[in-house]
Coordinates of C-alpha atoms and ligand atoms in Angstrom, one line a residue:
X1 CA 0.0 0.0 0.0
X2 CA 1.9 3.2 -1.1
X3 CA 2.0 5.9 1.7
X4 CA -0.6 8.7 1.8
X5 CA -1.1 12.5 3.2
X6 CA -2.4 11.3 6.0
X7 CA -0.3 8.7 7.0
X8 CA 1.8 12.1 8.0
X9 CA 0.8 14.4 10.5
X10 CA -1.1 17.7 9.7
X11 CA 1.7 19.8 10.5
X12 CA 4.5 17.8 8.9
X13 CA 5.4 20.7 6.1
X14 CA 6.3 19.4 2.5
X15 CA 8.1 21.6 0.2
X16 CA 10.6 21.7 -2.7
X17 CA 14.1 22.6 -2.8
X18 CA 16.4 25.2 -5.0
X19 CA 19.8 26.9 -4.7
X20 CA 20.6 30.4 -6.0
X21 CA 23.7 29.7 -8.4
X22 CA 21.9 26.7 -9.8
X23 CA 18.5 28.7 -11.2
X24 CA 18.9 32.7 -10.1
X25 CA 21.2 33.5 -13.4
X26 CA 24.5 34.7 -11.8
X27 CA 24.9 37.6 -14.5
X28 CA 22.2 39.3 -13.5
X29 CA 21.5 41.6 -10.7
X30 CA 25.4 42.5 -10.1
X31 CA 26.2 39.3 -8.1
X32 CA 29.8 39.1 -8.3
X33 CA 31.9 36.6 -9.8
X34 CA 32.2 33.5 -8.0
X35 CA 34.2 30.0 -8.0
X36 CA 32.0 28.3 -9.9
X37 CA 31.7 30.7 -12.9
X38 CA 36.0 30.0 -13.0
X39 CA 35.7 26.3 -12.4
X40 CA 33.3 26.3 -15.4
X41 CA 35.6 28.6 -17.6
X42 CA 38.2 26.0 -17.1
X43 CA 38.9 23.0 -19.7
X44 CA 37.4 19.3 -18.4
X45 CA 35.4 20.6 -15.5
X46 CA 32.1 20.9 -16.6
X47 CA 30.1 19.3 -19.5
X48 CA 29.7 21.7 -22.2
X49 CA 31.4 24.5 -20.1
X50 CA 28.2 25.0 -19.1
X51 CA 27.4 27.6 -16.0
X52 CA 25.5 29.4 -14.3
X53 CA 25.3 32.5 -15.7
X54 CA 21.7 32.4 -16.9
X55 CA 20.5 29.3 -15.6
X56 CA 16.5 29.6 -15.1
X57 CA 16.3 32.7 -15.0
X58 CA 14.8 32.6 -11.4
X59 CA 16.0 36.4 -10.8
X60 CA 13.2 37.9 -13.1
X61 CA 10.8 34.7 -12.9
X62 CA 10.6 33.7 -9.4
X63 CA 6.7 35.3 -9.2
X64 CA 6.3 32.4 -11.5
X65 CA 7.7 29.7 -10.4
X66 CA 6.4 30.2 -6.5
X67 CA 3.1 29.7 -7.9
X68 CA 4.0 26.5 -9.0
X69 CA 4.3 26.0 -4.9
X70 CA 1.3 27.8 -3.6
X71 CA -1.0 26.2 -6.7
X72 CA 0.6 22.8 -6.0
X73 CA -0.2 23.0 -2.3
X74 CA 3.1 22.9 -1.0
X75 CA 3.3 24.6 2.8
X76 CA 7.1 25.6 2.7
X77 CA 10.4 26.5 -0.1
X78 CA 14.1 25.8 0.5
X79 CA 16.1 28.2 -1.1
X80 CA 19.8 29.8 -0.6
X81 CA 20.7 33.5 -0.2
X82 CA 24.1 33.7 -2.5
X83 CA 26.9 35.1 -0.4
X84 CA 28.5 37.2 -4.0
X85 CA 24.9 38.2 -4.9
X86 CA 25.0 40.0 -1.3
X87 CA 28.7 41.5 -1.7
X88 CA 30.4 41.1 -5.1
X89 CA 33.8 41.1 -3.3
X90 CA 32.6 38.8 -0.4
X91 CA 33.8 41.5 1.5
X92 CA 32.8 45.3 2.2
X93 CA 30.5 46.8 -0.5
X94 CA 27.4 45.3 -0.6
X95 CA 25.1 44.9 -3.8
X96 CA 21.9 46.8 -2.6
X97 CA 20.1 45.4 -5.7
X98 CA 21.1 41.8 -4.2
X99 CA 19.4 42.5 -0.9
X100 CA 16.4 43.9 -2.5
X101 CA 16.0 41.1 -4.5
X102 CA 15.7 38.2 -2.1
X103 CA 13.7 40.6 0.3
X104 CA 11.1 40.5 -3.0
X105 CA 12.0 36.8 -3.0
X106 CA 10.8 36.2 1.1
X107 CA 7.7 38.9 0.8
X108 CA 6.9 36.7 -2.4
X109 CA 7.2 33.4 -0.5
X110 CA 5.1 34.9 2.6
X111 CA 2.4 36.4 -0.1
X112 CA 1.6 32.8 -0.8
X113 CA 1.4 31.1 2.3
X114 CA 5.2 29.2 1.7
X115 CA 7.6 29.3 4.8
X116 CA 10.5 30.4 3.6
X117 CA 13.6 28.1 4.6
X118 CA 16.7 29.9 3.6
X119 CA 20.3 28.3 3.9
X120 CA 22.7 30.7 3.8
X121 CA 25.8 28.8 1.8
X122 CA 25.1 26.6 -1.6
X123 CA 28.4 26.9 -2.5
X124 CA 28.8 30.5 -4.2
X125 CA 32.6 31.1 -2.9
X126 CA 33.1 34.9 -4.0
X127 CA 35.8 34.7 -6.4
X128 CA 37.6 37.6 -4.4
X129 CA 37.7 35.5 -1.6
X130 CA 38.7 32.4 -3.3
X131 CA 41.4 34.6 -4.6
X132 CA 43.0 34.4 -1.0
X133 CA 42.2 30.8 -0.4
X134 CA 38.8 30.6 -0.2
X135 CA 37.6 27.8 2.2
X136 CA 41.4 27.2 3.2
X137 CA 41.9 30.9 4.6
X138 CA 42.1 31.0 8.4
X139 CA 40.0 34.0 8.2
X140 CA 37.0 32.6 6.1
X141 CA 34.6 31.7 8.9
X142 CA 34.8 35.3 10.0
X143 CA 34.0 36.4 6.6
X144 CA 31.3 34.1 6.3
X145 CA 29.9 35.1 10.0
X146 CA 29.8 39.2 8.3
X147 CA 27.9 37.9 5.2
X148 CA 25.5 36.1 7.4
X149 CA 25.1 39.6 9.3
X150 CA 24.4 41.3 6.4
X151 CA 21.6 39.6 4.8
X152 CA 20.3 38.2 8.0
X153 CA 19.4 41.8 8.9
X154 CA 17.6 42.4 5.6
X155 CA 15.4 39.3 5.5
X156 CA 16.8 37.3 8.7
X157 CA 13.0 38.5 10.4
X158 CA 10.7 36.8 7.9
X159 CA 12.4 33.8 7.2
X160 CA 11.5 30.8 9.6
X161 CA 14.3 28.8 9.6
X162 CA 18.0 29.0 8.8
X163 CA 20.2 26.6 7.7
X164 CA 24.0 27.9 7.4
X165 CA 26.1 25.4 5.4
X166 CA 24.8 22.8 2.5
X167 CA 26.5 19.8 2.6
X168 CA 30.1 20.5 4.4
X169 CA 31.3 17.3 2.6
X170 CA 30.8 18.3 -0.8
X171 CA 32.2 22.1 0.0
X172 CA 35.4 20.5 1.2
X173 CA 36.0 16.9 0.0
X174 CA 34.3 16.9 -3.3
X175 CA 35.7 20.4 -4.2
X176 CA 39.4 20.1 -2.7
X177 CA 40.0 16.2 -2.0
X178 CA 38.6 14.6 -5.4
X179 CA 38.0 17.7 -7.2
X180 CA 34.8 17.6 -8.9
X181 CA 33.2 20.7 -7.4
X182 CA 34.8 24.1 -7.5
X183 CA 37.4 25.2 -6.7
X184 CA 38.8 21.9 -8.3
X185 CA 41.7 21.2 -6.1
X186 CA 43.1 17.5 -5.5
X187 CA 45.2 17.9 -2.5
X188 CA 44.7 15.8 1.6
X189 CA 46.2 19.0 3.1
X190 CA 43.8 22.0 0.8
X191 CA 40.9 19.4 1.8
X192 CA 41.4 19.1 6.1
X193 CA 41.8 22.9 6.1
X194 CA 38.1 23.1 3.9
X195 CA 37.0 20.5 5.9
X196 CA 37.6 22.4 9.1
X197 CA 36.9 25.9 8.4
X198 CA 33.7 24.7 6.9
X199 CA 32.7 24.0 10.2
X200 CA 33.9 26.8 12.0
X201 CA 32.2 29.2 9.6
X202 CA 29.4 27.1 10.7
X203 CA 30.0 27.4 14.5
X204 CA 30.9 31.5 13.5
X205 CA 27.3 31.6 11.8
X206 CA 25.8 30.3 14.5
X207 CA 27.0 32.5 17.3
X208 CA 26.1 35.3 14.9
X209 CA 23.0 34.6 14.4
X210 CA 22.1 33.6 17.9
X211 CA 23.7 36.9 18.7
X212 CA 21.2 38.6 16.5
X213 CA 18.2 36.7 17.9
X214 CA 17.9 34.4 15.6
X215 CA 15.8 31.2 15.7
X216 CA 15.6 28.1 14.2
X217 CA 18.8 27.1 13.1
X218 CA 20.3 24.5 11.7
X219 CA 22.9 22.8 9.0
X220 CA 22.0 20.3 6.1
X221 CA 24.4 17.7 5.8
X222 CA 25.0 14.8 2.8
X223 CA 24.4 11.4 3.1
X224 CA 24.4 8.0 1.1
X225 CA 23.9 4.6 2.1
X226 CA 27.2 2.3 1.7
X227 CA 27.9 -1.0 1.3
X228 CA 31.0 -3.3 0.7
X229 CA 31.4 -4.1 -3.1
X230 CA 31.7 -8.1 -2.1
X231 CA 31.9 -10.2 0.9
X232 CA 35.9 -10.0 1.3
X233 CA 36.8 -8.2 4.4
X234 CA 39.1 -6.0 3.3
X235 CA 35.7 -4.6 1.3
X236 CA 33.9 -4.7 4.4
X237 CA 36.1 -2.4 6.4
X238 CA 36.8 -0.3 3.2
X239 CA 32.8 0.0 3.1
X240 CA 32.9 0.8 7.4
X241 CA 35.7 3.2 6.4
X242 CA 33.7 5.4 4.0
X243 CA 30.3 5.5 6.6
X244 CA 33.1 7.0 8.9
X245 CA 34.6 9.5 6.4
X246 CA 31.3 10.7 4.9
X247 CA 28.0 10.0 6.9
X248 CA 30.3 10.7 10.1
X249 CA 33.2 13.2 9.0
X250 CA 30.4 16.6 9.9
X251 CA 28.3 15.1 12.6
X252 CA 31.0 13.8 15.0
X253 CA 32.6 17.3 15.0
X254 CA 29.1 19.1 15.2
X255 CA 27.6 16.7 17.5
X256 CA 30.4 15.0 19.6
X257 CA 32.6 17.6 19.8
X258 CA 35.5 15.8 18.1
X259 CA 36.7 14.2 14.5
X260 CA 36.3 10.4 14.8
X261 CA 39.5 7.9 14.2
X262 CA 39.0 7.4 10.3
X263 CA 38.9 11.2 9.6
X264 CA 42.1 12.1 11.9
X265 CA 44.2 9.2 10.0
X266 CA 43.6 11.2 6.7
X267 CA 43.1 14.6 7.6
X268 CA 44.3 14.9 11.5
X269 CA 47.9 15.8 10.0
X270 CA 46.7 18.5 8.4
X271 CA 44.3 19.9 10.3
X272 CA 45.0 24.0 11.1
X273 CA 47.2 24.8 14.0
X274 CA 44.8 25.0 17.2
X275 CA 41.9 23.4 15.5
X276 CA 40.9 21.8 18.9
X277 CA 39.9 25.1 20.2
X278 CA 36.9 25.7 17.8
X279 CA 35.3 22.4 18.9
X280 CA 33.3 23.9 21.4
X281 CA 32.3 26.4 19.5
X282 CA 31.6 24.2 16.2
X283 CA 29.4 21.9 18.7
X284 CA 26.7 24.3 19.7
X285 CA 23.3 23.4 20.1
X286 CA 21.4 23.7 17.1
X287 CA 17.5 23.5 16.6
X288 CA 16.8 21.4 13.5
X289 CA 18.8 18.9 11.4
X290 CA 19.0 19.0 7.6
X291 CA 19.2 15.5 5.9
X292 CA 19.9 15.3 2.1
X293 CA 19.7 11.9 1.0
X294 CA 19.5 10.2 -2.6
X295 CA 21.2 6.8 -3.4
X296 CA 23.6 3.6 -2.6
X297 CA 26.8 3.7 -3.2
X298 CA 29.1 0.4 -2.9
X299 CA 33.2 0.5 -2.0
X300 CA 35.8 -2.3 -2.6
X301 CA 39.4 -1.9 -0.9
X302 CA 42.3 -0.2 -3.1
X303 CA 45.8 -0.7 -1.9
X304 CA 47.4 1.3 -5.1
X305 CA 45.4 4.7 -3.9
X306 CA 46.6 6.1 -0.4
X307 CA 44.4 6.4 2.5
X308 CA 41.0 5.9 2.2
X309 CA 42.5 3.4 -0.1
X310 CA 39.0 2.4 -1.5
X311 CA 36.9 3.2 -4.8
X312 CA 33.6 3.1 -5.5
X313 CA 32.1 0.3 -7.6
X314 CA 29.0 -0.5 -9.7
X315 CA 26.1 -2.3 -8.1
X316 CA 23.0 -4.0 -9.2
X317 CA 19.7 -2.0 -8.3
X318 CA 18.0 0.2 -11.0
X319 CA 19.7 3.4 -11.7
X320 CA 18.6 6.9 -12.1
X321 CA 19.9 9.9 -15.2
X322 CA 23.0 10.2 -12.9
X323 CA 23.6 6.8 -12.7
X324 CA 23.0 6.6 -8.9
X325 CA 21.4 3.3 -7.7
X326 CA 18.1 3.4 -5.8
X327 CA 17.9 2.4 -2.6
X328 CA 14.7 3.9 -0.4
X329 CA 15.2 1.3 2.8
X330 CA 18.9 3.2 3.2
X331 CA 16.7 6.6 3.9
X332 CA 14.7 4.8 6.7
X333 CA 17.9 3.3 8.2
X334 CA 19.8 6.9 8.1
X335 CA 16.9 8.3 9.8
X336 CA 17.2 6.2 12.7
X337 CA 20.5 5.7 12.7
X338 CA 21.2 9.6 12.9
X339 CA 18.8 9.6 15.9
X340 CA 20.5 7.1 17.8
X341 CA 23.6 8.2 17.2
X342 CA 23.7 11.9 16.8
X343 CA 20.1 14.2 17.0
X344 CA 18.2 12.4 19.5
X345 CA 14.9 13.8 19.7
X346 CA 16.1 17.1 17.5
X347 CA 13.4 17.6 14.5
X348 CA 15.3 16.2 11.4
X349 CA 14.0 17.4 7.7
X350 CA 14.4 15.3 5.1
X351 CA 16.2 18.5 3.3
X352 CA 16.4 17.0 -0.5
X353 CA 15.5 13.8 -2.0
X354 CA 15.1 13.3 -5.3
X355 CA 16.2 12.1 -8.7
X356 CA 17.1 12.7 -12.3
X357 CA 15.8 11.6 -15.6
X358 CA 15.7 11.9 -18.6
X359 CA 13.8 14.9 -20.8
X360 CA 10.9 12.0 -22.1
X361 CA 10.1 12.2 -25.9
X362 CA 6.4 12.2 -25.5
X363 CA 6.2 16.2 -26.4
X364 CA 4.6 18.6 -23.8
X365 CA 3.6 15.5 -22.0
X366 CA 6.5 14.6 -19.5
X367 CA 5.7 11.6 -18.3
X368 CA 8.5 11.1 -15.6
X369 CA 6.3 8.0 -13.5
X370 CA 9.8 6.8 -12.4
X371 CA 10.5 9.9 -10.7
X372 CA 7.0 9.7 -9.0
X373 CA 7.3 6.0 -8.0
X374 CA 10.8 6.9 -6.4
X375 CA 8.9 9.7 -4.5
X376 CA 6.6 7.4 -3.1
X377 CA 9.3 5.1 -2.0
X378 CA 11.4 7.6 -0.5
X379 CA 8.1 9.1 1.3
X380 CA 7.2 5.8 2.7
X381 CA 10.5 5.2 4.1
X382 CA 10.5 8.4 6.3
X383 CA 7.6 7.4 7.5
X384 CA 8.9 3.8 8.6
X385 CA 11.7 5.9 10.1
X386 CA 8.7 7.6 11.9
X387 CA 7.2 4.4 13.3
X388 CA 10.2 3.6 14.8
X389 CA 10.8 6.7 16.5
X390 CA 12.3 8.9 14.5
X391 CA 11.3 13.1 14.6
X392 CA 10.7 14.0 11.4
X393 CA 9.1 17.5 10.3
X394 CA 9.4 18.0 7.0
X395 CA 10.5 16.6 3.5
X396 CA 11.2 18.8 0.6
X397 CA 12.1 17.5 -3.1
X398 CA 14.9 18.1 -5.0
X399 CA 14.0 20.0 -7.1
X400 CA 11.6 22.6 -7.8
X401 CA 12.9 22.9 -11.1
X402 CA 15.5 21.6 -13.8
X403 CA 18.5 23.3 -13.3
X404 CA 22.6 23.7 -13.4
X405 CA 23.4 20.1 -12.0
X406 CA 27.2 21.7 -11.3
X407 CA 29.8 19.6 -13.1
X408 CA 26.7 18.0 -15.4
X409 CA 25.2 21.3 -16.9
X410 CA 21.6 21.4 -17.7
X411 CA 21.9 17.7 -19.3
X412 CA 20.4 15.8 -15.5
X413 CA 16.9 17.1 -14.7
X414 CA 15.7 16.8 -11.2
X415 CA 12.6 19.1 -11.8
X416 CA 9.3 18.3 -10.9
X417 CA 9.1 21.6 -13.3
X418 CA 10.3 20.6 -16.9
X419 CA 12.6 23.9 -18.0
X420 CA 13.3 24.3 -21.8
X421 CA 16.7 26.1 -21.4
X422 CA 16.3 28.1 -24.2
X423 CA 13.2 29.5 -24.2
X424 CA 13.3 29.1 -20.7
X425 CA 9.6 28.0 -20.5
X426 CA 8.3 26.0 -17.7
X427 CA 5.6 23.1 -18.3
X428 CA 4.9 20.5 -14.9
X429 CA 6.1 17.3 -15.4
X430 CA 3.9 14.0 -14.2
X431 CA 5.0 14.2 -11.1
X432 CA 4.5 17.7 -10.5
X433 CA 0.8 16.6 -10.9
X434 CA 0.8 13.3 -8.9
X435 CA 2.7 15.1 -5.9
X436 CA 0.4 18.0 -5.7
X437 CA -2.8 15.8 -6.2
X438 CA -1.1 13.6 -3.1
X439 CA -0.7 16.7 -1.2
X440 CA -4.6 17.5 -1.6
X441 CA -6.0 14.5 -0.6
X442 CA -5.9 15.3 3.6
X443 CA -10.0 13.7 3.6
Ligands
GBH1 C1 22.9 17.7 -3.8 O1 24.1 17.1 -3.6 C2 23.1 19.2 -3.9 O2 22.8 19.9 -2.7 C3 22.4 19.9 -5.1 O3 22.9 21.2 -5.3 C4 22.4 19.0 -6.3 O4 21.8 19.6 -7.4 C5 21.7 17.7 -5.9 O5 22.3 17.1 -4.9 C6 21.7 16.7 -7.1 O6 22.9 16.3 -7.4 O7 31.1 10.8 -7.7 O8 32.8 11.7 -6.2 O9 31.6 13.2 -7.8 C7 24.0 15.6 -3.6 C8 25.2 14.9 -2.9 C9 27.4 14.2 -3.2 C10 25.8 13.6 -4.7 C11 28.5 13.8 -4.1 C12 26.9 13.2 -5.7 C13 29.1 12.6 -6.2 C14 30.4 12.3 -5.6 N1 26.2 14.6 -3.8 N2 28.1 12.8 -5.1 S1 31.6 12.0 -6.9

């Protein structure tokens, strides 16, 4: 029997997910440059050198595409605040067109009923600042904690709840360890810097914000459910070793206080001189937990790559456009394992869960049913996680709309909104339909 609206409670809010460099068009507005509009000018990056210049053009459309929301009868919208749309430089002057957009953006949200759930970084790096180091500067989480400042006092009183970093693992591994996200770097000691000024920029936001009264705070973290390529041991504990550097590498440190065994044998070496005394400060209370979750992945040991000596390898379940395999039951055990281990009783969100696939041929009639069967899937597993005890508020999809899928252009569509990236019309897909008529049926 697949799950219904009111297997949830009434006040468990559903909503859809964005983030600013991936539909706002960077070029417009005078946002300044950022490390994704140079990672993208750069040979082999990015498919098609493809960026995110124009993207949906959310920055003039935005009236548009909330509707889809309020019409839809979705009760809240995750979106990011871009820290170069808010000062070019990342520093100093600030772009007063930038602030008056996203107060448009809120008092649009709020005009239809949508709870506006801002996170504060979705990876827009000011290229000024990137200039000095970006996330490897010892300075960057007090630059971070005066950007927050800045456009928390514009919009920071209609906004109801606040999450400061998106996934601290891509940020620092994925764009400094392996290199596949801006700023592109390869390199252990570049990536335990990222990985630990990512969180005190977190801890930095945090005390800011609480400074400023605000409420409702939070982070959304990156997960994926692992398991060992085959049976042999040495698969086994590279499998154990990967849960450690990636499901554990954020929470230990935000929720423990401390880096756990696997991450100091990598990165402990390299770690900023006196790292240990922004612990406390990186393990604040918070008020809410962001989970993004969306596939299994599988690891075999490698002895010819140094530590984590292990690569990922292919596995049998059906695959979505990014060729990520689908695996629902690993969102109900990340639920409870989080609680057990990290949030207790905190209220978790199921911050983005979705998938790609690809543009059907069927004309104006985009008939995505796979995407609304893995919705239903992923929908029922949080609410096994809720039968056995898990706090769950909320669960928004990824994503609103197609948009810049980073290193994969506009090629992987994760829209519930089908966007035709050059006329940049928007047409609902299948699922758009199916989700909304879900939503509406409370009797
Ligand atoms: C999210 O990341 C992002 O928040 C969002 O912006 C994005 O559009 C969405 O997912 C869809 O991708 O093979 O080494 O390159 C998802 C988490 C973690 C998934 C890294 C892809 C690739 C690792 N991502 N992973 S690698």
């Amino acid at each position: 029997m697949p799950v219904t609206r009111k297997d949830f409670p009434k006040d468990f809010l559903f909503g859809a997910a964005t983030a600013a460099y991936q539909i706002e068009g960077h070029s417009f507005g005078g946002a300044g440059s950022t490390h994704w509009d140079t990672y993208a000018a750069t040979p082999g990056n990015v498919i098609r050198a493809e960026d995110g210049a124009i993207a949906c053009d959310h920055y003039h459309r935005y009236e548009e595409d909330l509707d889809f929301l309020k019409d839809g009868g979705f009760d809240t919208y995750r979106f990011s605040t871009s820290w170069a749309r808010v000062l070019p430089e990342g520093r100093g002057q600030v772009n007063e067109a930038g602030l008056d957009y996203y107060d448009r953006l809120v008092d649009a949200m709020l005009a239809r009923d949508l709870k506006p759930n801002q996170t504060l970084y979705h990876w827009e790096m000011p290229s000024a600042l990137a200039d000095l180091g970006g996330w490897e500067h010892p300075d960057v989480a007090d630059w971070f904690a005066d950007y927050v400042e800045v456009i928390t006092k514009r919009i920071g009183d209609r906004v109801s709840k606040i999450a400061t970093i998106n996934e601290p693992w891509c940020v620092s591994v994925l764009g400094h360890f392996i290199g596949r996200h801006a700023p592109g770097k390869v390199d252990v000691r570049s990536a335990a810097r990222a990985v630990h000024h990512v969180l005190k920029a977190h801890g930095r936001g945090m005390t800011r914000l609480r400074e400023m009264g605000q409420k409702d705070l939070g982070i959304v973290v990156n997960y994926e459910a692992v398991k060992p390529g085959s049976d042999d041991p040495r698969d086994v504990a590279a499998a154990n070793r990967q849960h450690a550097i990636m499901n554990q590498l954020f929470m230990h440190p935000l929720f423990k206080g401390e880096y756990t065994a696997d991450a100091m044998e990598g990165y402990g070496p390299h770690l900023p001189k006196g790292w240990q005394d922004d612990m406390a400060e990186i393990s604040q209370p918070m008020d809410w937990h962001g989970v993004n979750y969306y596939m299994l992945n599988r690891f075999a040991h490698d002895d010819t790559i140094p530590w984590p000596s292990l690569k990922q390898v292919e596995g049998p379940l059906p695959k979505t456009q990014m060729g990520w395999e689908i695996y629902p039951d690993g969102l109900s055990w990340l639920l409870t394992w989080l609680k057990d281990e990290y949030v207790g009783d905190l209220p978790m969100f199921i911050t983005e869960n979705g998938m790609a696939w690809p543009e059907a041929d069927t004309g104006s009639n985009f008939g995505d049913t796979e995407r609304w069967k893995y919705i239903q899937d992923h929908l029922a597993a949080v609410r096994q996680s809720m039968i056995d005890g898990a706090n769950i508020e909320g669960f928004y999809y990824w994503s609103l709309l197609d948009n810049y899928e980073w290193a994969f252009g506009y090629e992987k569509r994760f829209g519930l909104i089908h966007v035709d990236f050059d006329s940049l019309k928007r047409t609902p897909k299948h699922s758009y339909y199916a989700l909304t008529e879900w939503l509406r049926a409370t009797d």
